[in-house]
Structure formats: structure tokens, C-alpha cells
Short mmCIF file of C-alpha atoms in Angstrom, two decimals:
data_model
loop_
_atom_site.label_atom_id
_atom_site.label_comp_id
_atom_site.label_asym_id
_atom_site.label_seq_id
_atom_site.Cartn_x
_atom_site.Cartn_y
_atom_site.Cartn_z
CA UNK A 272 19.45 38.22 19.56
CA UNK A 273 22.18 37.82 16.91
CA UNK A 274 21.28 34.18 16.09
CA UNK A 275 17.60 35.14 15.74
CA UNK A 276 18.46 38.02 13.42
CA UNK A 277 20.69 35.72 11.38
CA UNK A 278 17.91 33.13 11.12
CA UNK A 279 15.41 35.83 10.21
CA UNK A 280 17.74 37.07 7.49
CA UNK A 281 18.01 33.57 6.03
CA UNK A 282 14.22 33.21 6.01
CA UNK A 283 13.82 36.54 4.22
CA UNK A 284 16.45 35.57 1.62
CA UNK A 285 14.74 32.23 1.12
CA UNK A 286 11.35 33.89 0.55
CA UNK A 287 12.91 36.39 -1.90
CA UNK A 288 14.53 33.48 -3.78
CA UNK A 289 11.14 31.72 -4.01
CA UNK A 290 9.54 34.94 -5.29
CA UNK A 291 12.23 35.41 -7.96
CA UNK A 292 12.29 31.78 -9.12
CA UNK A 293 8.58 31.14 -8.65
CA UNK A 294 6.98 28.67 -6.25
CA UNK A 295 6.39 26.05 -8.95
CA UNK A 296 10.07 26.07 -9.97
CA UNK A 297 11.16 25.50 -6.37
CA UNK A 298 8.62 22.72 -5.80
CA UNK A 299 9.63 20.95 -9.05
CA UNK A 300 13.43 21.35 -9.04
CA UNK A 301 14.25 21.73 -5.34
CA UNK A 302 11.37 19.81 -3.83
CA UNK A 303 13.41 18.65 -0.86
CA UNK A 304 13.40 22.22 0.48
CA UNK A 305 9.62 22.36 0.54
CA UNK A 306 9.37 18.82 1.94
CA UNK A 307 11.91 19.39 4.74
CA UNK A 308 10.66 22.84 5.80
CA UNK A 309 6.92 22.29 5.56
CA UNK A 310 5.73 18.73 4.85
CA UNK A 311 7.85 16.92 7.45
CA UNK A 312 6.64 19.09 10.38
CA UNK A 313 3.05 18.88 9.12
CA UNK A 314 3.35 15.10 8.85
CA UNK A 315 4.45 14.87 12.49
CA UNK A 316 1.43 16.92 13.58
CA UNK A 317 -0.88 14.65 11.56
CA UNK A 318 0.62 11.52 13.10
CA UNK A 319 0.45 12.80 16.68
CA UNK A 320 -3.16 13.92 16.29
CA UNK A 321 -4.42 10.65 14.82
CA UNK A 322 -2.44 8.50 17.27
CA UNK A 323 -3.80 10.36 20.31
CA UNK A 324 -7.31 10.39 18.89
CA UNK A 325 -7.31 6.63 18.26
CA UNK A 326 -5.84 5.89 21.70
CA UNK A 327 -8.39 8.06 23.56
CA UNK A 328 -11.37 6.69 21.65
CA UNK A 329 -10.36 3.08 22.16
CA UNK A 330 -9.62 3.55 25.87
CA UNK A 331 -12.98 5.27 26.41
CA UNK A 332 -14.78 2.55 24.42
CA UNK A 333 -16.76 5.24 22.65
CA UNK A 334 -16.03 4.06 19.12
CA UNK A 335 -18.72 1.31 18.95
CA UNK A 336 -21.44 3.76 20.02
CA UNK A 337 -20.30 6.36 17.53
CA UNK A 338 -19.98 3.67 14.87
CA UNK A 339 -23.71 2.90 14.83
CA UNK A 340 -24.53 6.58 14.46
CA UNK A 341 -22.00 6.95 11.63
CA UNK A 342 -23.56 4.01 9.79
CA UNK A 343 -27.03 5.57 10.11
CA UNK A 344 -25.65 8.83 8.73
CA UNK A 345 -24.26 7.03 5.66
CA UNK A 346 -27.61 5.30 5.16
CA UNK A 347 -29.35 8.69 5.40
CA UNK A 348 -27.07 10.17 2.73
CA UNK A 349 -27.67 7.23 0.36
CA UNK A 350 -31.46 7.45 0.82
CA UNK A 351 -31.37 11.19 0.17
CA UNK A 352 -29.46 10.47 -3.05
CA UNK A 353 -32.27 8.10 -4.07
CA UNK A 354 -34.96 10.68 -3.25
CA UNK A 355 -33.15 13.23 -5.40
CA UNK A 356 -33.45 10.84 -8.35
CA UNK A 357 -30.04 9.19 -8.22
CA UNK A 358 -28.86 11.13 -11.25
CA UNK A 359 -25.14 10.82 -10.49
CA UNK A 360 -23.00 7.89 -9.40
CA UNK A 361 -21.96 7.83 -5.75
CA UNK A 362 -18.46 7.64 -4.28
CA UNK A 363 -16.89 8.28 -0.89
CA UNK A 364 -16.37 11.92 0.02
CA UNK A 365 -12.80 11.36 1.13
CA UNK A 366 -10.55 13.73 -0.87
CA UNK A 367 -8.43 11.97 -3.49
CA UNK A 368 -5.20 13.43 -2.10
CA UNK A 369 -5.72 11.56 1.19
CA UNK A 370 -5.35 8.15 -0.46
CA UNK A 371 -2.01 6.32 -0.69
CA UNK A 372 -2.58 5.62 -4.39
CA UNK A 373 -0.59 7.96 -6.66
CA UNK A 374 -3.48 8.03 -9.14
CA UNK A 375 -5.57 11.20 -9.13
CA UNK A 376 -9.15 10.27 -10.08
CA UNK A 377 -11.38 13.02 -11.44
CA UNK A 378 -14.61 11.24 -10.54
CA UNK A 379 -14.75 12.89 -7.09
CA UNK A 380 -15.74 16.15 -8.81
CA UNK A 381 -18.59 14.66 -10.84
CA UNK A 382 -20.03 12.02 -8.49
CA UNK A 383 -22.25 12.37 -5.43
CA UNK A 384 -19.86 12.41 -2.48
CA UNK A 385 -20.98 10.35 0.54
CA UNK A 386 -19.14 11.48 3.64
CA UNK A 387 -17.64 8.56 5.58
CA UNK A 388 -15.75 9.50 8.74
CA UNK A 389 -14.91 6.04 10.07
CA UNK A 390 -11.33 5.53 11.27
CA UNK A 391 -11.57 3.58 14.51
CA UNK A 392 -10.71 0.13 15.81
CA UNK A 393 -14.03 -1.09 17.20
CA UNK A 394 -13.24 -4.33 19.02
CA UNK A 395 -10.54 -6.91 19.58
CA UNK A 396 -12.09 -10.33 20.23
CA UNK A 397 -9.27 -12.63 21.36
CA UNK A 398 -11.63 -15.60 21.84
CA UNK A 399 -12.77 -15.55 18.22
CA UNK A 400 -9.33 -14.22 17.19
CA UNK A 401 -10.71 -11.34 15.12
CA UNK A 402 -10.41 -7.56 15.18
CA UNK A 403 -13.34 -5.43 13.98
CA UNK A 404 -12.31 -2.14 12.40
CA UNK A 405 -13.75 0.75 10.44
CA UNK A 406 -12.59 1.31 6.83
CA UNK A 407 -10.31 4.29 7.47
CA UNK A 408 -8.35 2.68 10.31
CA UNK A 409 -4.79 2.36 9.04
CA UNK A 410 -2.03 -0.19 9.47
CA UNK A 411 -0.07 2.06 11.82
CA UNK A 412 -3.05 2.20 14.19
CA UNK A 413 -3.73 -1.51 13.95
CA UNK A 414 -0.16 -2.65 14.66
CA UNK A 415 0.30 -0.17 17.51
CA UNK A 416 -2.77 -1.51 19.29
CA UNK A 417 -2.57 -5.22 18.46
CA UNK A 418 1.16 -5.58 19.18
CA UNK A 419 0.71 -3.86 22.56
CA UNK A 420 -1.72 -6.61 23.65
CA UNK A 421 0.19 -9.52 22.12
CA UNK A 422 -1.62 -9.96 18.79
CA UNK A 423 -1.02 -9.17 15.13
CA UNK A 424 -2.57 -9.54 11.68
CA UNK A 425 -1.42 -12.58 9.67
CA UNK A 426 -0.88 -10.27 6.67
CA UNK A 427 0.11 -6.73 7.60
CA UNK A 428 0.87 -4.57 4.54
CA UNK A 429 3.90 -2.38 4.88
CA UNK A 430 3.08 1.33 4.90
CA UNK A 431 1.56 2.94 8.03
CA UNK A 432 -1.03 4.97 6.09
CA UNK A 433 -2.61 2.07 4.18
CA UNK A 434 -6.25 1.82 5.29
CA UNK A 435 -8.38 -1.25 5.87
CA UNK A 436 -10.91 -0.01 3.32
CA UNK A 437 -8.25 0.44 0.66
CA UNK A 438 -6.79 -3.00 1.36
CA UNK A 439 -10.22 -4.69 1.26
CA UNK A 440 -11.60 -2.88 -1.79
CA UNK A 441 -8.21 -3.06 -3.52
CA UNK A 442 -5.68 -5.51 -2.16
CA UNK A 443 -2.70 -5.82 0.14
CA UNK A 444 0.30 -8.10 0.51
CA UNK A 445 3.16 -8.77 2.91
CA UNK A 446 6.06 -11.18 3.27
CA UNK A 447 3.78 -13.63 5.14
CA UNK A 448 1.42 -13.91 2.16
CA UNK A 449 3.02 -17.14 0.93
CA UNK A 450 1.20 -18.74 3.89
CA UNK A 451 -1.94 -16.62 4.33
CA UNK A 452 -2.62 -15.14 0.88
CA UNK A 453 -3.54 -11.52 0.17
CA UNK A 454 -5.13 -9.17 2.71
CA UNK A 455 -8.69 -10.10 1.64
CA UNK A 456 -7.96 -13.76 2.41
CA UNK A 457 -7.57 -13.00 6.14
CA UNK A 458 -10.89 -11.11 6.28
CA UNK A 459 -13.83 -13.05 7.75
CA UNK A 460 -16.68 -10.55 7.40
CA UNK A 461 -17.59 -7.28 5.68
CA UNK A 462 -20.38 -4.84 6.55
CA UNK A 463 -21.62 -2.65 3.71
CA UNK A 464 -24.25 -0.02 3.04
CA UNK A 465 -25.73 -0.90 -0.35
CA UNK A 466 -27.22 1.24 -3.12
CA UNK A 467 -30.69 1.11 -1.52
CA UNK A 468 -29.37 2.30 1.85
CA UNK A 469 -29.64 -1.10 3.55
CA UNK A 470 -26.92 -2.46 5.84
CA UNK A 471 -25.66 -5.95 4.97
CA UNK A 472 -23.15 -8.27 6.64
CA UNK A 473 -21.45 -10.87 4.48
CA UNK A 474 -19.19 -13.84 5.24
CA UNK A 475 -18.16 -17.06 3.49
CA UNK A 476 -21.51 -18.56 4.58
CA UNK A 477 -23.80 -15.51 4.77
CA UNK A 478 -24.29 -13.50 1.54
CA UNK A 479 -21.25 -15.35 0.25
CA UNK A 480 -21.45 -14.02 -3.33
CA UNK A 481 -21.09 -10.46 -2.02
CA UNK A 482 -18.29 -11.52 0.33
CA UNK A 483 -16.25 -12.85 -2.60
CA UNK A 484 -17.12 -9.97 -4.96
CA UNK A 485 -16.08 -7.11 -2.64
CA UNK A 486 -12.25 -7.48 -2.90
CA UNK A 487 -10.80 -5.64 -5.92
CA UNK A 488 -14.18 -3.93 -6.53
CA UNK A 489 -12.79 -0.51 -5.50
CA UNK A 490 -15.99 0.61 -3.78
CA UNK A 491 -18.31 -0.09 -6.72
CA UNK A 492 -20.67 -2.51 -4.95
CA UNK A 493 -21.38 -0.55 -1.79
CA UNK A 494 -19.83 1.46 1.03
CA UNK A 495 -17.69 -0.58 3.42
CA UNK A 496 -18.46 0.43 7.02
CA UNK A 497 -16.67 -2.33 8.96
CA UNK A 498 -14.51 -5.41 8.47
CA UNK A 499 -13.64 -8.35 10.71
CA UNK A 500 -10.08 -9.57 10.24
CA UNK A 501 -8.28 -12.61 11.62
CA UNK A 502 -5.58 -12.05 14.23
CA UNK A 503 -2.84 -14.37 15.46
CA UNK A 504 -0.58 -14.31 18.55
CA UNK A 505 2.42 -12.02 18.15
CA UNK A 506 5.98 -12.59 19.24
CA UNK A 507 8.52 -10.01 20.32
CA UNK A 508 11.11 -10.51 17.61
CA UNK A 509 11.54 -11.58 14.00
CA UNK A 510 14.63 -13.70 13.41
CA UNK A 511 15.64 -12.55 9.93
CA UNK A 512 18.23 -14.26 7.72
CA UNK A 513 19.82 -12.28 4.87
CA UNK A 514 21.31 -14.31 2.01
CA UNK A 515 22.92 -12.63 -1.03
CA UNK A 516 22.33 -14.54 -4.27
CA UNK A 517 23.95 -13.93 -7.66
CA UNK A 518 22.82 -15.05 -11.10
CA UNK A 519 19.19 -14.78 -12.26
CA UNK A 520 18.61 -18.54 -12.37
CA UNK A 521 19.97 -18.94 -8.84
CA UNK A 522 17.85 -16.01 -7.59
CA UNK A 523 14.65 -17.45 -9.06
CA UNK A 524 15.40 -20.95 -7.77
CA UNK A 525 16.29 -19.80 -4.25
CA UNK A 526 13.31 -17.46 -3.98
CA UNK A 527 10.84 -20.12 -5.17
CA UNK A 528 12.26 -22.73 -2.76
CA UNK A 529 12.08 -20.41 0.26
CA UNK A 530 8.56 -19.29 -0.71
CA UNK A 531 7.34 -22.89 -0.85
CA UNK A 532 8.83 -23.61 2.59
CA UNK A 533 6.02 -23.01 5.10
CA UNK A 534 8.48 -23.07 8.00
CA UNK A 535 9.47 -19.58 6.86
CA UNK A 536 6.90 -17.20 8.31
CA UNK A 537 8.28 -14.34 6.21
CA UNK A 538 9.90 -14.39 2.76
CA UNK A 539 11.03 -11.34 0.80
CA UNK A 540 13.52 -10.53 -1.93
CA UNK A 541 15.20 -7.25 -2.87
CA UNK A 542 16.72 -7.43 -6.34
CA UNK A 543 19.39 -4.78 -6.95
CA UNK A 544 20.23 -5.69 -10.55
CA UNK A 545 19.29 -8.41 -13.00
CA UNK A 546 21.78 -10.80 -11.42
CA UNK A 547 22.05 -9.59 -7.80
CA UNK A 548 19.55 -9.98 -4.98
CA UNK A 549 19.21 -10.57 -1.27
CA UNK A 550 16.66 -13.18 -0.21
CA UNK A 551 15.34 -12.75 3.34
CA UNK A 552 13.55 -15.37 5.41
CA UNK A 553 12.17 -14.87 8.89
CA UNK A 554 10.35 -16.44 11.82
CA UNK A 555 8.74 -14.89 14.89
CA UNK A 556 10.32 -15.63 18.26
CA UNK A 557 10.21 -14.42 21.86
CA UNK A 558 13.95 -14.84 22.37
CA UNK A 559 16.87 -13.05 20.72
CA UNK A 560 20.64 -13.32 20.82
CA UNK A 561 21.63 -10.00 22.45
CA UNK A 562 24.56 -9.33 20.11
CA UNK A 563 22.38 -9.80 16.99
CA UNK A 564 19.46 -7.48 17.74
CA UNK A 565 18.80 -4.57 15.40
CA UNK A 566 16.00 -2.05 16.02
CA UNK A 567 15.78 -0.99 12.39
CA UNK A 568 12.73 1.22 12.97
CA UNK A 569 14.57 3.85 15.03
CA UNK A 570 14.68 7.17 13.19
CA UNK A 571 18.49 7.35 13.13
CA UNK A 572 18.94 3.89 11.59
CA UNK A 573 19.90 3.47 7.91
CA UNK A 574 17.03 2.97 5.50
CA UNK A 575 16.23 -0.73 5.36
CA UNK A 576 16.87 -1.29 1.65
CA UNK A 577 20.33 0.29 2.04
CA UNK A 578 20.98 -1.83 5.13
CA UNK A 579 20.10 -4.96 3.13
CA UNK A 580 22.30 -3.84 0.23
CA UNK A 581 25.24 -3.83 2.63
CA UNK A 582 25.04 -7.63 2.94
CA UNK A 583 25.11 -7.92 -0.85
CA UNK A 584 28.20 -5.71 -1.15
CA UNK A 585 29.94 -7.70 1.57
CA UNK A 586 28.66 -10.98 0.08
CA UNK A 587 27.82 -12.03 3.62
CA UNK A 588 25.04 -14.24 5.01
CA UNK A 589 23.77 -12.81 8.29
CA UNK A 590 21.08 -13.22 10.94
CA UNK A 591 19.45 -10.40 12.91
CA UNK A 592 16.68 -10.18 15.48
CA UNK A 593 14.32 -7.30 14.70
CA UNK A 594 11.42 -6.10 16.91
CA UNK A 595 8.16 -7.28 15.33
CA UNK A 596 6.64 -3.85 14.72
CA UNK A 597 9.94 -2.55 13.34
CA UNK A 598 9.97 -5.45 10.89
CA UNK A 599 6.38 -4.88 9.77
CA UNK A 600 7.17 -1.25 8.91
CA UNK A 601 10.75 -1.75 7.72
CA UNK A 602 10.15 0.11 4.43
CA UNK A 603 7.95 2.86 5.86
CA UNK A 604 10.62 5.47 6.67
CA UNK A 605 11.99 5.46 3.11
CA UNK A 606 8.60 4.68 1.45
CA UNK A 607 10.39 1.59 0.13
CA UNK A 608 13.05 3.55 -1.85
CA UNK A 609 10.89 6.37 -3.22
CA UNK A 610 12.10 8.93 -0.66
CA UNK A 611 15.61 8.97 -2.15
CA UNK A 612 14.14 10.71 -5.23
CA UNK A 613 12.51 13.38 -3.04
CA UNK A 614 15.25 13.86 -0.41
CA UNK A 615 18.47 12.63 -2.12
CA UNK A 616 20.51 12.97 1.10
CA UNK A 617 17.82 11.43 3.31
CA UNK A 618 19.93 8.42 4.26
CA UNK A 619 22.92 10.57 5.24
CA UNK A 620 23.74 9.92 8.93
CA UNK A 621 23.63 13.64 9.77
CA UNK A 622 20.18 14.06 8.24
CA UNK A 623 18.90 10.91 9.95
CA UNK A 624 20.08 11.99 13.40
CA UNK A 625 18.80 15.58 13.09
CA UNK A 626 15.62 15.20 11.02
CA UNK A 627 15.01 11.44 10.79
CA UNK A 628 12.38 11.52 13.55
CA UNK A 629 10.08 13.46 11.18
CA UNK A 630 10.46 11.03 8.26
CA UNK A 631 8.59 10.02 6.18
CA UNK A 632 6.44 12.86 4.84
CA UNK A 633 2.80 11.84 4.51
CA UNK A 634 2.09 10.53 1.02
CA UNK A 635 -1.23 12.40 1.13
CA UNK A 636 0.56 15.71 1.73
CA UNK A 637 3.03 14.97 -1.08
CA UNK A 638 0.07 14.46 -3.41
CA UNK A 639 -1.74 17.56 -2.19
CA UNK A 640 1.26 19.81 -2.86
CA UNK A 641 2.71 18.22 -5.99
CA UNK A 642 0.84 20.38 -8.50
CA UNK A 643 -0.01 19.50 -12.09
CA UNK A 644 3.59 19.95 -13.34
CA UNK A 645 5.08 17.42 -10.93
CA UNK A 646 2.16 15.03 -11.44
CA UNK A 647 2.76 14.98 -15.20
CA UNK A 648 6.53 14.63 -14.75
CA UNK A 649 6.03 11.70 -12.39
CA UNK A 650 3.55 10.10 -14.74
CA UNK A 651 5.94 10.26 -17.69
CA UNK A 652 9.28 9.65 -15.95
CA UNK A 653 8.44 7.55 -12.91
CA UNK A 654 7.12 4.03 -12.41
CA UNK A 655 5.08 2.75 -9.49
CA UNK A 656 3.71 -0.69 -10.35
CA UNK A 657 3.03 -4.02 -8.66
CA UNK A 658 2.50 -6.96 -11.02
CA UNK A 659 1.34 -10.31 -9.64
CA UNK A 660 2.55 -13.28 -11.72
CA UNK A 661 2.66 -17.05 -11.17
CA UNK A 662 5.90 -18.12 -9.50
CA UNK A 663 6.66 -20.43 -12.44
CA UNK A 664 7.04 -17.31 -14.63
CA UNK A 665 9.25 -15.31 -12.25
CA UNK A 666 12.33 -15.43 -14.47
CA UNK A 667 10.59 -14.24 -17.63
CA UNK A 668 8.78 -11.58 -15.58
CA UNK A 669 12.03 -10.16 -14.15
CA UNK A 670 13.56 -10.12 -17.64
CA UNK A 671 10.50 -8.28 -18.95
CA UNK A 672 10.80 -5.66 -16.18
CA UNK A 673 14.53 -5.37 -16.94
CA UNK A 674 13.98 -4.81 -20.66
CA UNK A 675 10.89 -2.58 -20.53
CA UNK A 676 11.63 -0.27 -17.59
CA UNK A 677 14.97 -1.19 -15.91
CA UNK A 678 14.05 -0.01 -12.40
CA UNK A 679 15.99 -1.31 -9.40
CA UNK A 680 15.65 -2.38 -6.67
CA UNK A 681 12.72 -4.66 -7.46
CA UNK A 682 10.57 -5.86 -4.57
CA UNK A 683 9.84 -9.61 -4.65
CA UNK A 684 7.04 -10.83 -2.39
CA UNK A 685 5.51 -14.33 -2.68
CA UNK A 686 1.87 -15.12 -2.02
CA UNK A 687 -0.47 -18.07 -2.31
CA UNK A 688 -3.55 -17.42 -4.45
CA UNK A 689 -6.47 -19.60 -3.29
CA UNK A 690 -8.92 -21.07 -5.76
CA UNK A 691 -11.90 -18.92 -4.75
CA UNK A 692 -14.53 -17.18 -6.93
CA UNK A 693 -12.84 -13.78 -6.65
CA UNK A 694 -11.90 -11.36 -9.43
CA UNK A 695 -8.40 -12.83 -9.09
CA UNK A 696 -7.88 -16.58 -8.91
CA UNK A 697 -5.51 -19.20 -10.36
CA UNK A 698 -6.05 -20.47 -13.86
CA UNK A 699 -6.45 -24.06 -12.68
CA UNK A 700 -8.58 -25.64 -9.95
CA UNK A 701 -5.92 -25.57 -7.22
CA UNK A 702 -4.23 -22.92 -5.09
CA UNK A 703 -1.11 -21.55 -6.78
CA UNK A 704 2.02 -19.73 -5.63
CA UNK A 705 2.46 -16.25 -7.14
CA UNK A 706 5.00 -13.46 -6.75
CA UNK A 707 4.40 -9.72 -6.52
CA UNK A 708 7.09 -7.83 -8.45
CA UNK A 709 7.12 -4.21 -7.33
CA UNK A 710 8.91 -1.54 -9.36
CA UNK A 711 9.17 1.94 -7.85
CA UNK A 712 11.45 4.58 -9.32
CA UNK A 713 12.82 6.25 -12.43
CA UNK A 714 13.16 3.95 -15.47
CA UNK A 715 16.68 3.70 -16.86
CA UNK A 716 15.77 2.55 -20.39
CA UNK A 717 16.10 5.14 -23.17
CA UNK A 718 12.91 4.09 -24.93
CA UNK A 719 10.64 4.41 -21.87
CA UNK A 720 7.25 5.96 -22.55
CA UNK A 721 4.71 5.67 -19.74
CA UNK A 722 1.73 4.47 -21.75
CA UNK A 723 3.38 2.13 -24.25
CA UNK A 724 5.90 0.68 -21.78
CA UNK A 725 3.23 -0.02 -19.17
CA UNK A 726 0.95 -1.55 -21.79
CA UNK A 727 3.78 -3.93 -22.75
CA UNK A 728 4.07 -5.01 -19.13
CA UNK A 729 0.29 -5.37 -18.84
CA UNK A 730 0.15 -7.59 -21.92
CA UNK A 731 2.90 -9.84 -20.56
CA UNK A 732 1.06 -10.14 -17.22
CA UNK A 733 -2.21 -11.02 -18.97
CA UNK A 734 -0.47 -13.64 -21.12
CA UNK A 735 0.89 -15.49 -18.06
CA UNK A 736 -2.46 -15.19 -16.22
CA UNK A 737 -1.22 -12.59 -13.79
CA UNK A 738 -2.78 -9.46 -12.35
CA UNK A 739 -1.98 -5.79 -11.93
CA UNK A 740 -2.55 -3.98 -8.64
CA UNK A 741 -5.18 -1.30 -9.22
CA UNK A 742 -3.72 1.47 -7.06
CA UNK A 743 -1.29 2.26 -9.90
CA UNK A 744 -1.79 3.70 -13.39
CA UNK A 745 -3.66 1.17 -15.56
CA UNK A 746 -3.61 1.66 -19.33
CA UNK A 747 -5.63 -1.36 -20.47
CA UNK A 748 -8.67 -1.15 -22.72
CA UNK A 749 -11.92 -2.42 -21.20
CA UNK A 750 -11.76 -5.77 -23.03
CA UNK A 751 -8.15 -6.28 -21.93
CA UNK A 752 -9.04 -5.42 -18.34
CA UNK A 753 -11.75 -8.08 -18.18
CA UNK A 754 -9.40 -10.59 -19.80
CA UNK A 755 -7.07 -10.09 -16.84
CA UNK A 756 -9.79 -10.08 -14.16
CA UNK A 757 -12.72 -12.47 -13.80
CA UNK A 758 -15.81 -10.26 -13.70
CA UNK A 759 -18.40 -13.06 -13.66
CA UNK A 760 -19.47 -12.72 -10.03
CA UNK A 761 -18.80 -8.99 -9.94
CA UNK A 762 -21.16 -8.19 -12.84
CA UNK A 763 -23.79 -10.56 -11.49
CA UNK A 764 -23.79 -8.69 -8.15
CA UNK A 765 -23.79 -5.30 -9.90
CA UNK A 766 -27.10 -6.17 -11.57
CA UNK A 767 -28.57 -7.98 -8.59
CA UNK A 768 -27.91 -5.11 -6.15
CA UNK A 769 -28.85 -2.30 -8.60
CA UNK A 770 -25.31 -0.95 -8.54
CA UNK A 771 -25.15 0.03 -12.21
CA UNK A 772 -26.98 3.33 -11.62
CA UNK A 773 -25.44 3.88 -8.19
CA UNK A 774 -21.71 3.26 -8.65
CA UNK A 775 -19.30 3.41 -11.60
CA UNK A 776 -17.89 0.15 -12.91
CA UNK A 777 -14.45 -0.59 -11.49
CA UNK A 778 -12.83 -0.13 -14.92
CA UNK A 779 -14.37 3.34 -15.31
CA UNK A 780 -13.14 4.29 -11.87
CA UNK A 781 -9.48 3.32 -12.12
CA UNK A 782 -8.33 2.97 -15.74
CA UNK A 783 -6.59 5.71 -17.74
CA UNK A 784 -8.64 4.99 -20.87
CA UNK A 785 -11.96 5.25 -19.04
CA UNK A 786 -14.16 8.30 -18.72
CA UNK A 787 -13.64 9.73 -15.22
#
């Protein structure tokens, strides 16, 4: 009994401490306590529930039958909205805290919420090489199923909780994007419920204008109810080469060369300072050298970005063979490098071995429990941005990031941008190689101010004909926003499909300066 009494005494003391200091103080200044004691166990329960649910539904083949009923229910809700006079814009009823985006939109409280409970993988068609999924199916589900039957997505964005709907209506990228493009470029069909309650399927040949207008529209043209996505044969391992590079010119040159080399199935860079980076290139294979395998996804393994940094410190070129699914989710456990700000000792070997199996906490739960104080602190003293710029401007872009925010590591991910009539396309008439520069962390410049510093970055990106990912805080004025994005087809479809009274414009939905 003595150990139980001792533990009980500690719990009582902890609760008294919280009462004296106040819950908000503890959550703000000692957030790791709250995360470790409450959010990590809750996150495990969430993951187990959704994994078992997806597995049972797919094995019983009940998802397609339920899918048709769910679509009819969405149509019913939209038609009821019309009968009531359509006085308010519509949006999905999914709570804002459940999304991976750190932005907290207020529109959920003022718009008509349409409940969409669609999170299943409907069909894997290996003859056509497509998978048909509902919008709330996430990347963790998709990889677990597809890899188990020998298939994978050509572009599989990193974090487990990213949903198909978010990646279609927004965008997604991975280290294979220099070959396949962004997530929307591997999609072959979308099914949507429109403002009049009708169900429409669109492809490159059928309702093609709608097919090209849906990506980046953020749910402002209709409700996505299913997507068909290309799949390719998977291999067991990724042969990954780590190469430290020093000097900004050398980094930019090496990264651009490897990105243009289509023999590399994966290309990624982690930049640890202005003049230090590790460039990684990989290929899928069924065979591995036994003494070079590394199962980086195991809970007790070092966080991937720290593992990579080791090669930089040793100034050593190395090759490892990593299990495919471990590679796809290499940054998941540390949420890239964001978790080090929440659990500073999270990469400590003792913590990894004892608690690592519960990591990471669900981003949705972090949002739900952050409170207004933490949200404002993060907004003013934390950067989460992905800027997409032409590869020819990579050097000036890195220098701009260095001067305006000084956040490291930077994530460098190349992608090819096809010349298609989307909201994002190259300036010329040909496909062009771009790079996604991701900055996640606390800025180290003294003059950082969230609004003005981000607006400086946004102006630079507009000037080089680049684009800003819309999951993050966007501070552009409306005119600036439509200078960055091509709204020609989008606005045409908005009028044609009577969306203007049914859905907010994308700018009004996501930008800081808009009315939410």
C-alpha cells in the first residue's frame, strides 16, 4: 500500500499546486506537465479507436453502403438550408479544433454547419491503380492499409492526422513531389455536393473546370464527399543517402541538382543554419543491407531531425535503409521539430523509452486545450509557415527567411508545378520546379512582429511568383491575395454554381484581414 499512498500524496500535492498557481498558469508556463499527464494518454485512446474502427469497417466492406447514405444525408441538410432561405453561408460542421491547421477560424460560429461524418477508405482498385476515400480519412489510415497490401500514394504528406479533404481543398506535399507534383496532382476524380444539393463527379475530362478549381478552394465551391487518388506499387525499404553540405551557394546548387534528378524518388533538405544543411535523397527497394537498416519510426528511436543533425555534426555521408512507412512518417513523432517547444526533454533517451510510445500528442487536442492566452502567445512569438517559391529563387528566399524570422531548422522540399489552370500555376507556359520552404518554431530576430514580419515574407513570395500555404496565418489584403493566386477559374465557377450566397469566398475564410 505504501507506494499507492505515496503516489496519491503526489497527486494531491500536484492538484494543490495547480489550485494555488491557477490552471492557466500551469498550461502556459509548464505545459509539458499537462501534455504528458493528460494529452498523451488521450491521444493513444484516440488513435486506437480510429485504427480499430477503420480496420473493422474495411474488413466488413460496410463503408460503401454507409457512404451512399451519408451522401444523401449531406444533400438533405443542404436542401433544408435552401428551404430555410439560405440566409447564412454554409461550412462543414467539423469543429475547428479537430483540424491540423493552427488557425482558429471564427466562421464556424456564424455559418450553417453541415455535418459530414465521412472518414473511411471505400475501395482499393489495383487494376485502375486508384484508391477511393472519404474526405476525413487521414494519411495514417491510408498508409497502414495501402502498405499492407503492397501499394502506396505517389505523394504521401507527412503527418498521420492530415486528412484527404484538407489536402484536396488545401494542398499537400512530400519529398516525392519533384516527380509527381502536389497532392492534388495525383487526384483523378472528386465527388462533391454542390450548393443546390446535387451530387457531381468531376475529372480532367468530365466537369473539368470544377476539377481544376477545387484544389486550394478550402471548401468554398461545395462539400467534398469522396476522392479517387492514384496509387503505385510500394517497396519494403527506402534507401536513404544523407549528405552534409556547407555554404549557402553549395546548398542551393546541390539541392537543385538532386531535385532535377528524376532517378531520386525522394529529395529533402534540412537546413540547420544559413550555411549548414543535410540533403537527403532516396529510392524505394525490396532489398536492404542488414547492417545499414534503421527503423526510425520505433517509439524509442531519436527524433528524425536530431538523427539527421548527427550526420552534419560528424560531417559524414551515410546510407541507411528505412522501412517505407517509417520513412513516410519520419517527422510525425516530433511534429517536425515543434514538439521540442512543448516537451523540451522529449528526445531524451529515458523519456523516449518510457513515454515515447504515446508520442506525439494529437494536434487537435493541443488546439482544444491551448486556451486564448497560449493562442495569442503562439501567434505573436511562433512561426508556422510554408512558402512555395520557384527553385531559381531558392537562395534569395532562404536569405529572406534568415533576415526576417531566423527560424531553424528549415524544411526544404522540392516539387514540380504543372502548367494547369489551377489557382497555383507557373508564370510561364511550361512546368516549373519549385521548393517548399517550411519554417516552424520561435523566431530568433529581435525585430520580429507576427503581422509585419509575415507580410514582408508574403510580399517577397508574391514578387517571385510564389505561393503561401493556406493552413497558416495569412495577413495579405484581398488585392494582394488575388495577385498571388489566380482566381480566374475559381470566380467563374463561384458564379456559375451559385456559390456566392452559399459559401464564403476563400479569402474571407482564411485570411486574418477578412471578416470571419
